[in-house]
Amino acid sequence: LIFTMSLAAGTSITISSNHWILAWTGLEINTLAIIPLISKSHHPRAIEATIKYFLTQSTASALILFSSLTNAWSTGQWDITQLNHPTSCLILTTAIAIKLGLVPFHFWFPEVLQGSQMTTALLLSTLMKLPPISLLFLTSQSLNPTLLTFLAISSTLIGGWMGLNQTQTRKILAFSSISHLGWMTAVIVYNPHLTLLTYALYVMMTTTLFLALTHTKVLKLSTMLISWTKMPMLNATMMLTLLSLAGLPPLTGFMPKWLIIQELIEQEMTPAATIISLLSLLGLFFYLRLAYHSTITLPPNSSNHMKLWRPNKTSNTPTAILSALSTSLLPMSPLIATMF
């Protein structure tokens, strides 16, 4: 309870602050609150993940502090929106890229997710991305568009490419997260509100997927092959959610990609829009593979896994609501786009 409340407090402090020191304090509270949750299982892999997470996040926090100090020293401003010093902008972009796990600072993220439990991995993929994205949102007018476009294209490429040969579901979702963060970074300079919309829809779809995987107790693809018999309906909705994450129409996930491509073309960034669209096909391949494993293919021979007992009848109401939203919001695109 204490760690969960600390996570909520740290996130609230960062997203509501105007002063750099307050924002940095919120990020530190977040880091210190999530560390015991990652290491809760006391497994050697969880301890390794905790140490990796601590080292990368503390490096990023130090860079954020250094960036804000440099900016305050040259401009006399501690306001987050008044980031005018070029060196400070560059250091801050690097720090936020480390915090989010953008390429080329992405190596820690799949390893940390693989060492965490499902609920902690969900927190790391969704809630822990909000404070850095809010800092990017507040400083978006000061950042270098060329650098952010490079980070975005690299993240979409590596996120799709490295997810192709993974067999662990948490690692696949980690590379999925890196790829989606590339889409958000591509448009943040031109339309920050569109980044927030993309983030909100990504959180909704990823939460649905993590909840479904938690219910079916699937940690790798070979287990997913035999999960169909336990919860057929949940597996069917999980397949639709995976296709929605891939960005296929007429599902919800098509909306942010469509709006981002439209915005990039309006800003005369047609080459970047074309490249990022083509690179998303890499992600589509491993989402399709997951979808096939979850519903369409059956194992050709007997599996080595122990047969799992049918789980107790538990309430899947949140998963059902999120699944419906994750697949059917595309017709409301004009309304949602107007709201954001």
mmCIF file of C-alpha atoms in Angstrom:
data_model
loop_
_atom_site.group_PDB
_atom_site.id
_atom_site.type_symbol
_atom_site.label_atom_id
_atom_site.label_comp_id
_atom_site.label_asym_id
_atom_site.label_seq_id
_atom_site.Cartn_x
_atom_site.Cartn_y
_atom_site.Cartn_z
ATOM 1 C CA LEU A 1 0.000 0.000 0.000
ATOM 2 C CA ILE A 2 2.813 2.419 0.906
ATOM 3 C CA PHE A 3 4.684 1.759 -2.347
ATOM 4 C CA THR A 4 1.511 2.096 -4.462
ATOM 5 C CA MET A 5 0.615 5.382 -2.757
ATOM 6 C CA SER A 6 4.201 6.587 -3.269
ATOM 7 C CA LEU A 7 3.928 5.754 -6.985
ATOM 8 C CA ALA A 8 0.716 7.766 -7.258
ATOM 9 C CA ALA A 9 2.239 10.658 -5.259
ATOM 10 C CA GLY A 10 5.469 10.727 -7.306
ATOM 11 C CA THR A 11 3.570 10.699 -10.601
ATOM 12 C CA SER A 12 1.188 13.449 -9.400
ATOM 13 C CA ILE A 13 4.062 15.649 -8.187
ATOM 14 C CA THR A 14 5.915 15.377 -11.514
ATOM 15 C CA ILE A 15 2.959 15.983 -13.826
ATOM 16 C CA SER A 16 1.612 18.919 -11.788
ATOM 17 C CA SER A 17 4.870 20.779 -11.058
ATOM 18 C CA ASN A 18 6.263 23.860 -12.765
ATOM 19 C CA HIS A 19 9.616 23.800 -10.971
ATOM 20 C CA TRP A 20 12.443 21.509 -12.074
ATOM 21 C CA ILE A 21 13.387 20.430 -8.540
ATOM 22 C CA LEU A 22 9.807 19.374 -7.777
ATOM 23 C CA ALA A 23 9.593 17.395 -11.017
ATOM 24 C CA TRP A 24 12.913 15.702 -10.222
ATOM 25 C CA THR A 25 11.697 14.868 -6.702
ATOM 26 C CA GLY A 26 8.573 13.207 -8.128
ATOM 27 C CA LEU A 27 10.707 11.097 -10.475
ATOM 28 C CA GLU A 28 12.930 10.014 -7.560
ATOM 29 C CA ILE A 29 9.901 9.040 -5.433
ATOM 30 C CA ASN A 30 8.629 6.974 -8.375
ATOM 31 C CA THR A 31 11.956 5.179 -8.795
ATOM 32 C CA LEU A 32 12.306 4.391 -5.086
ATOM 33 C CA ALA A 33 8.691 3.150 -4.885
ATOM 34 C CA ILE A 34 8.871 0.753 -7.862
ATOM 35 C CA ILE A 35 12.218 -0.844 -6.873
ATOM 36 C CA PRO A 36 10.784 -3.000 -4.006
ATOM 37 C CA LEU A 37 7.913 -4.057 -6.290
ATOM 38 C CA ILE A 38 10.366 -5.321 -8.948
ATOM 39 C CA SER A 39 12.475 -7.250 -6.401
ATOM 40 C CA LYS A 40 9.473 -8.642 -4.487
ATOM 41 C CA SER A 41 9.867 -12.229 -5.716
ATOM 42 C CA HIS A 42 13.538 -12.453 -4.525
ATOM 43 C CA HIS A 43 14.391 -14.437 -7.661
ATOM 44 C CA PRO A 44 17.968 -13.777 -8.940
ATOM 45 C CA ARG A 45 16.519 -12.479 -12.228
ATOM 46 C CA ALA A 46 14.263 -10.049 -10.299
ATOM 47 C CA ILE A 47 17.253 -8.780 -8.288
ATOM 48 C CA GLU A 48 19.239 -8.336 -11.507
ATOM 49 C CA ALA A 49 16.326 -6.436 -13.050
ATOM 50 C CA THR A 50 16.105 -4.218 -9.956
ATOM 51 C CA ILE A 51 19.798 -3.298 -10.115
ATOM 52 C CA LYS A 52 19.593 -2.564 -13.858
ATOM 53 C CA TYR A 53 16.522 -0.411 -13.327
ATOM 54 C CA PHE A 54 18.076 1.497 -10.437
ATOM 55 C CA LEU A 55 21.317 2.257 -12.314
ATOM 56 C CA THR A 56 19.616 3.472 -15.508
ATOM 57 C CA GLN A 57 16.979 5.553 -13.704
ATOM 58 C CA SER A 58 19.490 7.162 -11.347
ATOM 59 C CA THR A 59 21.680 8.075 -14.353
ATOM 60 C CA ALA A 60 18.665 9.646 -16.095
ATOM 61 C CA SER A 61 17.660 11.538 -12.920
ATOM 62 C CA ALA A 62 21.193 12.908 -12.526
ATOM 63 C CA LEU A 63 21.112 14.096 -16.162
ATOM 64 C CA ILE A 64 17.721 15.802 -15.631
ATOM 65 C CA LEU A 65 19.110 17.591 -12.569
ATOM 66 C CA PHE A 66 22.248 18.584 -14.487
ATOM 67 C CA SER A 67 20.163 19.857 -17.417
ATOM 68 C CA SER A 68 17.909 21.978 -15.180
ATOM 69 C CA LEU A 69 20.910 23.368 -13.250
ATOM 70 C CA THR A 70 22.673 24.322 -16.505
ATOM 71 C CA ASN A 71 19.520 26.032 -17.774
ATOM 72 C CA ALA A 72 18.981 27.882 -14.465
ATOM 73 C CA TRP A 73 22.617 28.967 -14.411
ATOM 74 C CA SER A 74 22.463 30.462 -17.934
ATOM 75 C CA THR A 75 18.894 31.860 -17.949
ATOM 76 C CA GLY A 76 18.030 32.329 -14.263
ATOM 77 C CA GLN A 77 14.784 30.322 -14.780
ATOM 78 C CA TRP A 78 13.652 27.206 -12.861
ATOM 79 C CA ASP A 79 10.368 27.020 -14.771
ATOM 80 C CA ILE A 80 10.029 23.783 -16.776
ATOM 81 C CA THR A 81 8.516 25.563 -19.790
ATOM 82 C CA GLN A 82 11.439 28.039 -19.966
ATOM 83 C CA LEU A 83 14.064 25.556 -21.191
ATOM 84 C CA ASN A 84 16.019 27.786 -23.582
ATOM 85 C CA HIS A 85 19.645 26.693 -23.274
ATOM 86 C CA PRO A 86 20.649 24.417 -26.242
ATOM 87 C CA THR A 87 22.948 22.162 -24.172
ATOM 88 C CA SER A 88 20.235 21.752 -21.531
ATOM 89 C CA CYS A 89 17.729 20.741 -24.232
ATOM 90 C CA LEU A 90 20.125 18.100 -25.570
ATOM 91 C CA ILE A 91 20.887 16.672 -22.101
ATOM 92 C CA LEU A 92 17.189 16.631 -21.179
ATOM 93 C CA THR A 93 16.256 14.795 -24.400
ATOM 94 C CA THR A 94 18.922 12.172 -23.596
ATOM 95 C CA ALA A 95 17.684 11.825 -20.015
ATOM 96 C CA ILE A 96 14.035 11.410 -21.047
ATOM 97 C CA ALA A 97 15.080 8.877 -23.721
ATOM 98 C CA ILE A 98 16.834 6.838 -20.986
ATOM 99 C CA LYS A 99 13.795 7.126 -18.694
ATOM 100 C CA LEU A 100 11.395 5.983 -21.417
ATOM 101 C CA GLY A 101 13.665 3.349 -22.949
ATOM 102 C CA LEU A 102 13.917 4.940 -26.393
ATOM 103 C CA VAL A 103 16.571 3.654 -28.816
ATOM 104 C CA PRO A 104 19.596 3.779 -28.343
ATOM 105 C CA PHE A 105 18.969 3.714 -24.562
ATOM 106 C CA HIS A 106 16.511 0.812 -24.666
ATOM 107 C CA PHE A 107 18.639 -2.145 -23.493
ATOM 108 C CA TRP A 108 17.489 -2.055 -19.866
ATOM 109 C CA PHE A 109 13.749 -2.152 -20.557
ATOM 110 C CA PRO A 110 13.169 -5.716 -21.938
ATOM 111 C CA GLU A 111 15.475 -7.185 -19.283
ATOM 112 C CA VAL A 112 13.720 -5.373 -16.435
ATOM 113 C CA LEU A 113 10.277 -6.389 -17.724
ATOM 114 C CA GLN A 114 11.392 -10.014 -18.070
ATOM 115 C CA GLY A 115 12.601 -10.038 -14.446
ATOM 116 C CA SER A 116 9.391 -8.517 -13.063
ATOM 117 C CA GLN A 117 6.030 -10.023 -12.226
ATOM 118 C CA MET A 118 3.106 -9.320 -14.570
ATOM 119 C CA THR A 119 1.521 -6.566 -12.455
ATOM 120 C CA THR A 120 4.873 -4.793 -11.965
ATOM 121 C CA ALA A 121 5.602 -5.149 -15.702
ATOM 122 C CA LEU A 122 2.230 -3.514 -16.384
ATOM 123 C CA LEU A 123 3.136 -0.592 -14.104
ATOM 124 C CA LEU A 124 6.546 -0.214 -15.782
ATOM 125 C CA SER A 125 4.963 -0.226 -19.256
ATOM 126 C CA THR A 126 2.155 2.236 -18.499
ATOM 127 C CA LEU A 127 2.195 4.366 -15.325
ATOM 128 C CA MET A 128 5.986 4.808 -15.160
ATOM 129 C CA LYS A 129 5.990 6.303 -18.680
ATOM 130 C CA LEU A 130 3.642 9.137 -17.706
ATOM 131 C CA PRO A 131 6.074 11.444 -15.781
ATOM 132 C CA PRO A 132 8.778 11.460 -18.519
ATOM 133 C CA ILE A 133 6.131 11.974 -21.235
ATOM 134 C CA SER A 134 4.656 14.878 -19.244
ATOM 135 C CA LEU A 135 8.127 16.478 -19.066
ATOM 136 C CA LEU A 136 8.477 16.042 -22.838
ATOM 137 C CA PHE A 137 5.012 17.564 -23.237
ATOM 138 C CA LEU A 138 5.933 20.654 -21.165
ATOM 139 C CA THR A 139 9.287 21.216 -22.914
ATOM 140 C CA SER A 140 8.205 20.175 -26.440
ATOM 141 C CA GLN A 141 8.536 23.701 -27.874
ATOM 142 C CA SER A 142 12.223 23.849 -26.893
ATOM 143 C CA LEU A 143 13.393 20.449 -28.121
ATOM 144 C CA ASN A 144 15.221 19.616 -31.350
ATOM 145 C CA PRO A 145 12.747 18.150 -33.919
ATOM 146 C CA THR A 146 15.500 16.437 -35.943
ATOM 147 C CA LEU A 147 16.863 14.600 -32.898
ATOM 148 C CA LEU A 148 13.392 13.524 -31.788
ATOM 149 C CA THR A 149 12.558 12.273 -35.303
ATOM 150 C CA PHE A 150 15.791 10.246 -35.322
ATOM 151 C CA LEU A 151 14.920 8.739 -31.901
ATOM 152 C CA ALA A 152 11.375 7.993 -33.104
ATOM 153 C CA ILE A 153 12.402 6.215 -36.320
ATOM 154 C CA SER A 154 15.155 4.265 -34.511
ATOM 155 C CA SER A 155 12.741 3.181 -31.777
ATOM 156 C CA THR A 156 10.114 2.024 -34.277
ATOM 157 C CA LEU A 157 12.784 0.099 -36.217
ATOM 158 C CA ILE A 158 14.468 -1.602 -33.250
ATOM 159 C CA GLY A 159 11.185 -2.179 -31.389
ATOM 160 C CA GLY A 160 9.779 -4.049 -34.385
ATOM 161 C CA TRP A 161 12.992 -5.793 -35.401
ATOM 162 C CA MET A 162 14.055 -7.144 -32.003
ATOM 163 C CA GLY A 163 10.532 -8.305 -31.183
ATOM 164 C CA LEU A 164 10.552 -10.715 -34.122
ATOM 165 C CA ASN A 165 12.545 -13.554 -32.543
ATOM 166 C CA GLN A 166 11.301 -13.304 -28.941
ATOM 167 C CA THR A 167 9.464 -16.170 -27.274
ATOM 168 C CA GLN A 168 8.744 -14.540 -23.886
ATOM 169 C CA THR A 169 5.529 -12.497 -23.822
ATOM 170 C CA ARG A 170 6.925 -9.837 -21.474
ATOM 171 C CA LYS A 171 9.898 -9.186 -23.760
ATOM 172 C CA ILE A 172 7.587 -8.988 -26.784
ATOM 173 C CA LEU A 173 5.451 -6.421 -24.939
ATOM 174 C CA ALA A 174 8.609 -4.499 -23.974
ATOM 175 C CA PHE A 175 9.635 -4.134 -27.628
ATOM 176 C CA SER A 176 6.022 -3.284 -28.469
ATOM 177 C CA SER A 177 6.248 -0.471 -25.908
ATOM 178 C CA ILE A 178 9.508 0.825 -27.433
ATOM 179 C CA SER A 179 7.879 0.855 -30.880
ATOM 180 C CA HIS A 180 4.809 2.750 -29.633
ATOM 181 C CA LEU A 181 6.996 5.273 -27.825
ATOM 182 C CA GLY A 182 8.669 5.930 -31.177
ATOM 183 C CA TRP A 183 5.274 6.945 -32.627
ATOM 184 C CA MET A 184 4.610 9.247 -29.652
ATOM 185 C CA THR A 185 8.043 10.896 -29.929
ATOM 186 C CA ALA A 186 7.639 11.503 -33.672
ATOM 187 C CA VAL A 187 4.742 13.917 -33.227
ATOM 188 C CA ILE A 188 5.353 15.530 -29.825
ATOM 189 C CA VAL A 189 7.004 18.674 -31.236
ATOM 190 C CA TYR A 190 4.213 19.298 -33.751
ATOM 191 C CA ASN A 191 1.128 18.243 -31.771
ATOM 192 C CA PRO A 192 1.785 17.378 -28.098
ATOM 193 C CA HIS A 193 -1.908 16.676 -27.418
ATOM 194 C CA LEU A 194 -1.842 13.937 -30.053
ATOM 195 C CA THR A 195 1.016 12.307 -28.115
ATOM 196 C CA LEU A 196 -1.174 12.294 -25.002
ATOM 197 C CA LEU A 197 -4.030 10.701 -26.971
ATOM 198 C CA THR A 198 -1.672 8.017 -28.325
ATOM 199 C CA TYR A 199 -0.341 7.388 -24.815
ATOM 200 C CA ALA A 200 -3.860 7.059 -23.365
ATOM 201 C CA LEU A 201 -4.927 4.548 -26.042
ATOM 202 C CA TYR A 202 -1.638 2.636 -25.691
ATOM 203 C CA VAL A 203 -2.163 2.362 -21.900
ATOM 204 C CA MET A 204 -5.703 1.091 -22.423
ATOM 205 C CA MET A 205 -4.699 -1.597 -24.935
ATOM 206 C CA THR A 206 -1.593 -2.695 -23.027
ATOM 207 C CA THR A 207 -3.530 -2.957 -19.745
ATOM 208 C CA THR A 208 -6.113 -5.155 -21.490
ATOM 209 C CA LEU A 209 -3.371 -7.408 -22.812
ATOM 210 C CA PHE A 210 -1.534 -7.702 -19.482
ATOM 211 C CA LEU A 211 -4.786 -8.487 -17.642
ATOM 212 C CA ALA A 212 -5.642 -11.188 -20.198
ATOM 213 C CA LEU A 213 -2.158 -12.713 -19.929
ATOM 214 C CA THR A 214 -2.396 -12.630 -16.124
ATOM 215 C CA HIS A 215 -5.755 -14.444 -16.178
ATOM 216 C CA THR A 216 -4.476 -17.144 -18.546
ATOM 217 C CA LYS A 217 -1.059 -17.316 -16.768
ATOM 218 C CA VAL A 218 0.797 -17.111 -20.083
ATOM 219 C CA LEU A 219 4.485 -16.180 -19.828
ATOM 220 C CA LYS A 220 5.794 -17.601 -23.128
ATOM 221 C CA LEU A 221 4.511 -18.541 -26.555
ATOM 222 C CA SER A 222 4.576 -22.304 -25.959
ATOM 223 C CA THR A 223 2.201 -21.860 -23.001
ATOM 224 C CA MET A 224 -0.033 -19.618 -25.098
ATOM 225 C CA LEU A 225 -0.609 -22.507 -27.511
ATOM 226 C CA ILE A 226 -2.488 -24.493 -24.833
ATOM 227 C CA SER A 227 -4.293 -21.577 -23.179
ATOM 228 C CA TRP A 228 -7.166 -21.669 -25.704
ATOM 229 C CA THR A 229 -8.930 -24.547 -23.936
ATOM 230 C CA LYS A 230 -9.019 -22.715 -20.590
ATOM 231 C CA MET A 231 -10.580 -19.409 -21.593
ATOM 232 C CA PRO A 232 -11.712 -19.405 -25.250
ATOM 233 C CA MET A 233 -13.614 -16.103 -25.050
ATOM 234 C CA LEU A 234 -10.744 -14.283 -23.321
ATOM 235 C CA ASN A 235 -8.285 -15.599 -25.903
ATOM 236 C CA ALA A 236 -10.523 -14.371 -28.736
ATOM 237 C CA THR A 237 -10.675 -10.855 -27.271
ATOM 238 C CA MET A 238 -6.913 -10.992 -26.630
ATOM 239 C CA MET A 239 -6.381 -11.708 -30.336
ATOM 240 C CA LEU A 240 -8.463 -8.631 -31.249
ATOM 241 C CA THR A 241 -6.532 -6.503 -28.734
ATOM 242 C CA LEU A 242 -3.231 -7.665 -30.247
ATOM 243 C CA LEU A 243 -4.431 -6.713 -33.734
ATOM 244 C CA SER A 244 -5.575 -3.370 -32.318
ATOM 245 C CA LEU A 245 -2.094 -2.775 -30.854
ATOM 246 C CA ALA A 246 -0.701 -3.566 -34.299
ATOM 247 C CA GLY A 247 -2.812 -0.699 -35.676
ATOM 248 C CA LEU A 248 -5.121 -2.585 -38.014
ATOM 249 C CA PRO A 249 -8.417 -0.957 -39.030
ATOM 250 C CA PRO A 250 -11.264 -1.056 -38.007
ATOM 251 C CA LEU A 251 -9.864 -1.423 -34.467
ATOM 252 C CA THR A 252 -9.029 1.330 -31.963
ATOM 253 C CA GLY A 253 -5.252 1.095 -32.461
ATOM 254 C CA PHE A 254 -5.560 2.382 -36.033
ATOM 255 C CA MET A 255 -6.745 5.795 -34.785
ATOM 256 C CA PRO A 256 -3.481 7.173 -33.260
ATOM 257 C CA LYS A 257 -1.370 5.922 -36.180
ATOM 258 C CA TRP A 258 -3.772 7.479 -38.677
ATOM 259 C CA LEU A 259 -3.804 10.851 -36.859
ATOM 260 C CA ILE A 260 0.008 10.868 -36.409
ATOM 261 C CA ILE A 261 0.623 10.141 -40.112
ATOM 262 C CA GLN A 262 -1.870 12.880 -41.038
ATOM 263 C CA GLU A 263 -0.148 15.382 -38.707
ATOM 264 C CA LEU A 264 3.351 14.531 -40.019
ATOM 265 C CA ILE A 265 2.180 14.988 -43.635
ATOM 266 C CA GLU A 266 0.630 18.358 -42.742
ATOM 267 C CA GLN A 267 3.994 19.400 -41.239
ATOM 268 C CA GLU A 268 5.737 18.436 -44.529
ATOM 269 C CA MET A 269 7.350 15.413 -42.877
ATOM 270 C CA THR A 270 6.146 12.962 -45.545
ATOM 271 C CA PRO A 271 9.456 10.963 -45.705
ATOM 272 C CA ALA A 272 9.403 10.429 -41.915
ATOM 273 C CA ALA A 273 5.723 9.428 -42.045
ATOM 274 C CA THR A 274 6.442 6.932 -44.853
ATOM 275 C CA ILE A 275 9.429 5.383 -43.047
ATOM 276 C CA ILE A 276 7.653 5.065 -39.698
ATOM 277 C CA SER A 277 4.599 3.519 -41.410
ATOM 278 C CA LEU A 278 6.706 0.931 -43.215
ATOM 279 C CA LEU A 279 8.630 0.099 -40.039
ATOM 280 C CA SER A 280 5.384 -0.565 -38.179
ATOM 281 C CA LEU A 281 4.971 -3.618 -40.450
ATOM 282 C CA LEU A 282 7.757 -5.274 -38.439
ATOM 283 C CA GLY A 283 5.642 -4.888 -35.320
ATOM 284 C CA LEU A 284 2.588 -6.156 -37.183
ATOM 285 C CA PHE A 285 4.421 -9.430 -37.882
ATOM 286 C CA PHE A 286 5.037 -10.325 -34.234
ATOM 287 C CA TYR A 287 1.558 -9.174 -33.189
ATOM 288 C CA LEU A 288 0.139 -11.507 -35.838
ATOM 289 C CA ARG A 289 2.362 -14.295 -34.522
ATOM 290 C CA LEU A 290 1.015 -13.717 -30.996
ATOM 291 C CA ALA A 291 -2.543 -13.626 -32.351
ATOM 292 C CA TYR A 292 -1.988 -16.930 -34.170
ATOM 293 C CA HIS A 293 -0.549 -18.514 -31.038
ATOM 294 C CA SER A 294 -3.453 -17.293 -28.904
ATOM 295 C CA THR A 295 -6.338 -18.510 -31.069
ATOM 296 C CA ILE A 296 -5.755 -19.830 -34.546
ATOM 297 C CA THR A 297 -3.053 -22.521 -34.362
ATOM 298 C CA LEU A 298 -3.259 -25.641 -32.250
ATOM 299 C CA PRO A 299 -0.151 -27.621 -31.258
ATOM 300 C CA PRO A 300 0.445 -30.434 -33.779
ATOM 301 C CA ASN A 301 1.580 -32.842 -31.065
ATOM 302 C CA SER A 302 1.299 -33.305 -27.318
ATOM 303 C CA SER A 303 2.862 -30.495 -25.309
ATOM 304 C CA ASN A 304 5.485 -31.010 -22.612
ATOM 305 C CA HIS A 305 3.644 -28.604 -20.320
ATOM 306 C CA MET A 306 1.676 -29.931 -17.401
ATOM 307 C CA LYS A 307 -2.064 -29.688 -17.895
ATOM 308 C CA LEU A 308 -3.368 -26.720 -15.948
ATOM 309 C CA TRP A 309 -6.547 -26.953 -13.935
ATOM 310 C CA ARG A 310 -9.350 -24.672 -14.986
ATOM 311 C CA PRO A 311 -9.062 -21.513 -12.864
ATOM 312 C CA ASN A 312 -11.752 -20.490 -10.426
ATOM 313 C CA LYS A 313 -14.544 -18.345 -11.782
ATOM 314 C CA THR A 314 -13.210 -14.850 -11.222
ATOM 315 C CA SER A 315 -14.727 -11.570 -12.288
ATOM 316 C CA ASN A 316 -13.279 -10.386 -15.610
ATOM 317 C CA THR A 317 -15.374 -7.208 -15.732
ATOM 318 C CA PRO A 318 -12.418 -4.726 -16.028
ATOM 319 C CA THR A 319 -10.846 -6.872 -18.750
ATOM 320 C CA ALA A 320 -14.174 -7.080 -20.603
ATOM 321 C CA ILE A 321 -14.715 -3.292 -20.493
ATOM 322 C CA LEU A 322 -11.132 -2.546 -21.552
ATOM 323 C CA SER A 323 -11.329 -5.150 -24.340
ATOM 324 C CA ALA A 324 -14.468 -3.496 -25.709
ATOM 325 C CA LEU A 325 -12.805 -0.064 -25.635
ATOM 326 C CA SER A 326 -9.552 -1.430 -27.117
ATOM 327 C CA THR A 327 -11.328 -2.723 -30.193
ATOM 328 C CA SER A 328 -14.293 -0.465 -30.920
ATOM 329 C CA LEU A 329 -13.345 3.219 -30.489
ATOM 330 C CA LEU A 330 -12.378 3.925 -34.110
ATOM 331 C CA PRO A 331 -15.854 5.251 -35.143
ATOM 332 C CA MET A 332 -15.504 7.865 -32.370
ATOM 333 C CA SER A 333 -12.238 9.199 -33.837
ATOM 334 C CA PRO A 334 -13.596 12.697 -34.719
ATOM 335 C CA LEU A 335 -14.991 13.189 -31.191
ATOM 336 C CA ILE A 336 -11.807 11.928 -29.483
ATOM 337 C CA ALA A 337 -9.556 13.986 -31.783
ATOM 338 C CA THR A 338 -11.635 17.096 -30.999
ATOM 339 C CA MET A 339 -11.381 16.430 -27.245
ATOM 340 C CA PHE A 340 -7.579 16.225 -27.449
#
